[in-house]
CSV table of C-alpha atoms in Angstrom, one decimal:
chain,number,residue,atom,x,y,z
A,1,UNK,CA,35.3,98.0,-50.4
A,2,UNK,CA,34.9,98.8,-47.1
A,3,UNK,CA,38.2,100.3,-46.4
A,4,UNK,CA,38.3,102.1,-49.9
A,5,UNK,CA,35.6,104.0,-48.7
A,6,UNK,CA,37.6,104.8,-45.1
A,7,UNK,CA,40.1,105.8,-46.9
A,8,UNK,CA,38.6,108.0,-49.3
A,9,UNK,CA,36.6,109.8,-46.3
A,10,UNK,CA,39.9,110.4,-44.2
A,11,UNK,CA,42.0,111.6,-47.5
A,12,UNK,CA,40.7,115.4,-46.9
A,13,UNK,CA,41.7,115.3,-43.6
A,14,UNK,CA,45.4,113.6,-43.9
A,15,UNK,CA,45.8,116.4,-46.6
A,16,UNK,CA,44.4,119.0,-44.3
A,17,UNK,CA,46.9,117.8,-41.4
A,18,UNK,CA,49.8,117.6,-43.8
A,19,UNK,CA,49.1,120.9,-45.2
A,20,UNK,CA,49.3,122.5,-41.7
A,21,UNK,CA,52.4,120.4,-41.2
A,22,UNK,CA,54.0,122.1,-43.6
A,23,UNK,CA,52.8,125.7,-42.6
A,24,UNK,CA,54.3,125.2,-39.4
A,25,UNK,CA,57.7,123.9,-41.1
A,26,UNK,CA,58.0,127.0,-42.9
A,27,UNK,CA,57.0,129.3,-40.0
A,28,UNK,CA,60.0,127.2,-37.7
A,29,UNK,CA,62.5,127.7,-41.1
A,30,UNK,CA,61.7,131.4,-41.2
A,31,UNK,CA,62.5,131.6,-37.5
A,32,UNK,CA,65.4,130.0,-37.5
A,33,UNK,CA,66.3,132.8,-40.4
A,34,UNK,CA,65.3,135.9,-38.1
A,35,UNK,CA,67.1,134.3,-35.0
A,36,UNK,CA,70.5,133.9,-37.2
A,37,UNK,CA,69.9,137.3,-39.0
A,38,UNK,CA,69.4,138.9,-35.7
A,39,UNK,CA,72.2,137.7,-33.8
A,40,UNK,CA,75.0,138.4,-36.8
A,41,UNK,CA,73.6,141.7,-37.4
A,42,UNK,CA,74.3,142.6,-33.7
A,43,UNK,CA,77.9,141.1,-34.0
A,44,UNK,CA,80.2,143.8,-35.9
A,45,UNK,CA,82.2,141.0,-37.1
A,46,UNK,CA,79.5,139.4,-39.1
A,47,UNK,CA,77.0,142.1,-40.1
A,48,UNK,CA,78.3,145.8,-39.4
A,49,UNK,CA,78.3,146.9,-42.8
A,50,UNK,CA,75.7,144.2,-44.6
A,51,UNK,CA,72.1,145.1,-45.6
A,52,UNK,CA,69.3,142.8,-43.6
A,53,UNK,CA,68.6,141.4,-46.9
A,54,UNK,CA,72.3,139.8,-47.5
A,55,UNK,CA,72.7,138.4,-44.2
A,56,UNK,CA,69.3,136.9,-44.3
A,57,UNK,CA,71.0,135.1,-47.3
A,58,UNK,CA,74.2,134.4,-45.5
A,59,UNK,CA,72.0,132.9,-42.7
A,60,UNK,CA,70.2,130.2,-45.4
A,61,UNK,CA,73.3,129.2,-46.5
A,62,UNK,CA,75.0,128.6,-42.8
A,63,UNK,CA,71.6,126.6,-42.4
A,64,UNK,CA,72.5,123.8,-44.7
A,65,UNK,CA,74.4,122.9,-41.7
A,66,UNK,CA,72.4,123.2,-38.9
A,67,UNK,CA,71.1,119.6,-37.7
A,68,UNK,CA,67.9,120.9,-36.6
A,69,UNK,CA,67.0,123.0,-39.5
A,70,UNK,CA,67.2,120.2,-42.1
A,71,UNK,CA,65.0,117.9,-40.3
A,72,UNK,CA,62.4,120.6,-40.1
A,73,UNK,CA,61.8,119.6,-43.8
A,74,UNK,CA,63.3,116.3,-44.0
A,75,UNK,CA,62.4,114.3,-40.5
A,76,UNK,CA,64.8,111.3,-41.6
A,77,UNK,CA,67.9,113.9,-42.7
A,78,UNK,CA,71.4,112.3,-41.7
A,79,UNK,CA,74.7,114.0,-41.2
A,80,UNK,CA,77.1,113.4,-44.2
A,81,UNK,CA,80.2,112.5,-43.7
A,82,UNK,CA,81.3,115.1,-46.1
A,83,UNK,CA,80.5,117.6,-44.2
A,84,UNK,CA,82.3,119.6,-41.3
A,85,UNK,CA,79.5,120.7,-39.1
A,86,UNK,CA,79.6,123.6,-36.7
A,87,UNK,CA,80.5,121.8,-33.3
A,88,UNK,CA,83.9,120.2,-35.8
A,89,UNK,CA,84.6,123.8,-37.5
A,90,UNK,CA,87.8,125.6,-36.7
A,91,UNK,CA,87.6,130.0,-36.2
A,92,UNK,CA,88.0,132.3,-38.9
A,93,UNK,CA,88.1,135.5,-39.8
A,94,UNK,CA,84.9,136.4,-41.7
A,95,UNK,CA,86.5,139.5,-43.1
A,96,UNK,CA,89.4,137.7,-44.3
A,97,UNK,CA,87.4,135.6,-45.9
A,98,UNK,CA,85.5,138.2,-47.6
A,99,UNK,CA,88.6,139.2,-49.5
A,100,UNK,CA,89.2,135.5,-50.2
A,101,UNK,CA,85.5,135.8,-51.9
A,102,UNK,CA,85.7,139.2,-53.4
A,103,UNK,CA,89.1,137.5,-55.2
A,104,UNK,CA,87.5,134.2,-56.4
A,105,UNK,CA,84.8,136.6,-57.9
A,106,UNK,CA,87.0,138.9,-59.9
A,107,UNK,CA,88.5,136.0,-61.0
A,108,UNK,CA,86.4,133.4,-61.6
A,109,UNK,CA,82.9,135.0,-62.0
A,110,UNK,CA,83.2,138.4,-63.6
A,111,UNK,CA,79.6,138.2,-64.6
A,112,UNK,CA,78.8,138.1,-60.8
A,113,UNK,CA,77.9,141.6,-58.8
A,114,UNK,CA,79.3,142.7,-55.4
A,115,UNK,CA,77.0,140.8,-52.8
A,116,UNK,CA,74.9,143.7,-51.9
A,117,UNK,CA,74.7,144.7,-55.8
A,118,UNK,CA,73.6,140.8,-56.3
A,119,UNK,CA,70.7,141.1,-53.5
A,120,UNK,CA,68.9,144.3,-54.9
A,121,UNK,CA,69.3,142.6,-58.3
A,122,UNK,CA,67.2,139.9,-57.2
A,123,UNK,CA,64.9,142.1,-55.3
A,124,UNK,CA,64.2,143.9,-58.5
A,125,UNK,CA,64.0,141.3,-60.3
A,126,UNK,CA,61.4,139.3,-58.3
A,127,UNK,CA,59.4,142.6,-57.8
A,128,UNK,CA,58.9,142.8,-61.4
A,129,UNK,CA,58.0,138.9,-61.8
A,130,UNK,CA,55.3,139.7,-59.4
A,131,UNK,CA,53.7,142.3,-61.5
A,132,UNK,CA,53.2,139.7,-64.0
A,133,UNK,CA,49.4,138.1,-64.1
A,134,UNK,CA,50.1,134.7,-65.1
A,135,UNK,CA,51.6,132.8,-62.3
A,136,UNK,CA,52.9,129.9,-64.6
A,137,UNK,CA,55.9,132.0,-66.0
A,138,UNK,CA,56.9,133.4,-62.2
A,139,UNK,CA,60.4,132.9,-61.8
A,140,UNK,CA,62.0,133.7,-58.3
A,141,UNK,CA,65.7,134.9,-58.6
A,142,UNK,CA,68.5,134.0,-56.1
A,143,UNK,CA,71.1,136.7,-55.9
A,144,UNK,CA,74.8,134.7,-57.1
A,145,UNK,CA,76.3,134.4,-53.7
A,146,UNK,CA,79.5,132.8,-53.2
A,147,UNK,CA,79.4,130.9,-49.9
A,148,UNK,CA,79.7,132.3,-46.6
A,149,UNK,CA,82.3,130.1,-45.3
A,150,UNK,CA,85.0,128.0,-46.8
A,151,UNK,CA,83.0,124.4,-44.7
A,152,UNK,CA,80.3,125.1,-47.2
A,153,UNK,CA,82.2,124.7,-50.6
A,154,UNK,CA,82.4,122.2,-52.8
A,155,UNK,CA,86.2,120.5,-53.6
A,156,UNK,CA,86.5,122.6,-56.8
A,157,UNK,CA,85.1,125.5,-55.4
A,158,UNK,CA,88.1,125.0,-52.7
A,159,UNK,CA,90.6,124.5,-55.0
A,160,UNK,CA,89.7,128.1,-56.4
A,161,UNK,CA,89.8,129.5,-52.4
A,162,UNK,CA,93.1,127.8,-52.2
A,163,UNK,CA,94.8,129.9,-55.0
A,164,UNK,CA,92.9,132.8,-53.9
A,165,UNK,CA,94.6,132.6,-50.4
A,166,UNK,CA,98.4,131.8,-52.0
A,167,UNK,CA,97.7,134.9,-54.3
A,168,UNK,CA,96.6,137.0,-51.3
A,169,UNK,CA,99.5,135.6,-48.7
A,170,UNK,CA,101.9,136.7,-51.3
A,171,UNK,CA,100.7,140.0,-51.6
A,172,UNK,CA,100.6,140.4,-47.9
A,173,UNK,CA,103.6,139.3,-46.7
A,174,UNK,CA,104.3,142.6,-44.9
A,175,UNK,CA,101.0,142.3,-43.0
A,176,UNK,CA,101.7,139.9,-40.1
A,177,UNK,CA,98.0,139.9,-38.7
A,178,UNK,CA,96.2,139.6,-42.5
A,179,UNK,CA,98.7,137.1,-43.3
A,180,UNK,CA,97.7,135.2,-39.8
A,181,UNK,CA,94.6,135.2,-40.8
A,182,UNK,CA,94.7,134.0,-44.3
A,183,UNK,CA,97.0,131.3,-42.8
A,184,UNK,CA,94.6,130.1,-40.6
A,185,UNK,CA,91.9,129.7,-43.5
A,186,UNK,CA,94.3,128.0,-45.9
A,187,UNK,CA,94.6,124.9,-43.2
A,188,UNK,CA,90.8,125.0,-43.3
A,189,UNK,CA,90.6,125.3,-47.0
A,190,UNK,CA,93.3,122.5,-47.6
A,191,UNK,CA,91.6,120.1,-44.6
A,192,UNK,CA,88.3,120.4,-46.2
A,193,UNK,CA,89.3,119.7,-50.3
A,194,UNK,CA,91.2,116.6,-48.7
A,195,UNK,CA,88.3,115.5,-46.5
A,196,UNK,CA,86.2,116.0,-49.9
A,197,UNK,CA,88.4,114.3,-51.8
A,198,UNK,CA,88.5,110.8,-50.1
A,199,UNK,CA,84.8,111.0,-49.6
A,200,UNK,CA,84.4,111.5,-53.5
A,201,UNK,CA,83.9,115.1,-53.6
């Protein structure tokens, strides 16, 4: 009875002291999104001609591999074998790979907008949800983002980049640098989907 009563008296403050916990989690994860979106939108090669608002995007979804990120949520998170973190990742050309994504889009996802077009659609979208006065029907919107780098697809989401790239090779034979480049991320693309595929996608 005792220790019931202990317990019940020390409940408020182990909420209290998780609830901070979990303040300062989000204040580290928000950092970590302004550090990433700061340094890529200095680098011309990353973010010379993206909005603030897609590269903080493109910086959550480069954080799903960033050791230190996950465990600010998730203490006991593991790497998975699956995965090809950035210390093991080979370098690419993210411009290439922007036409890699632009063609899996027209192809594959018609419905989708350009990247930009798909942020201010969720911006809009959200800004209307929070006009609305009953919070039990909010719905926040993600804007339909391909991923950022080929070492964050799934296997069938590869196999799409892989005939994406033959398509694009082919069409720029001529272009020895493009066609270098493309090169380089069909190794990548081809490593990954068979590193995915023994690990059971």
């Amino acid at each position: 009875m005792q220790k019931k009563i202990i317990l019940i008296l020390l409940l408020p403050i182990l909420l209290s002291a998780c609830s901070i916990d979990r303040t300062n989690q989000d204040r580290l994860r928000l950092l970590s999104i302004e550090e990433c979106a700061e340094e890529r939108a200095g680098n011309s090669a990353f973010g010379g001609d993206k909005s603030s608002q897609l590269i903080r995007k493109e910086c959550e979804q480069m954080l799903v591999l960033n050791e230190n990120y996950q465990r600010m949520s998730n203490r006991s998170y593991s790497k998975s074998a699956k995965l090809t973190y950035p210390e093991n990742q080979k370098y690419f050309n993210e411009n290439t790979w922007r036409l890699v994504t632009d063609r899996i889009r027209e192809r594959h996802y018609p419905q989708y907008l350009a990247p930009e077009e798909e942020v201010a659609r969720a911006m809009a979208l959200n800004e209307k949800q929070a006009q609305i006065g009953d919070k039990s029907v909010l719905r926040v919107y993600e804007p339909r983002l391909l991923p950022v780098s080929p070492y964050l697809m799934n296997w069938r989401e590869l196999g799409k980049a892989d005939d994406s790239i033959s398509d694009l090779m082919y069409e720029n034979r001529d272009n020895k640098q493009l066609y270098g480049s493309l090169a380089v991320l069909r190794t990548i693309v081809i490593e990954e989907r068979i590193k995915k595929e023994r690990s059971g996608h």
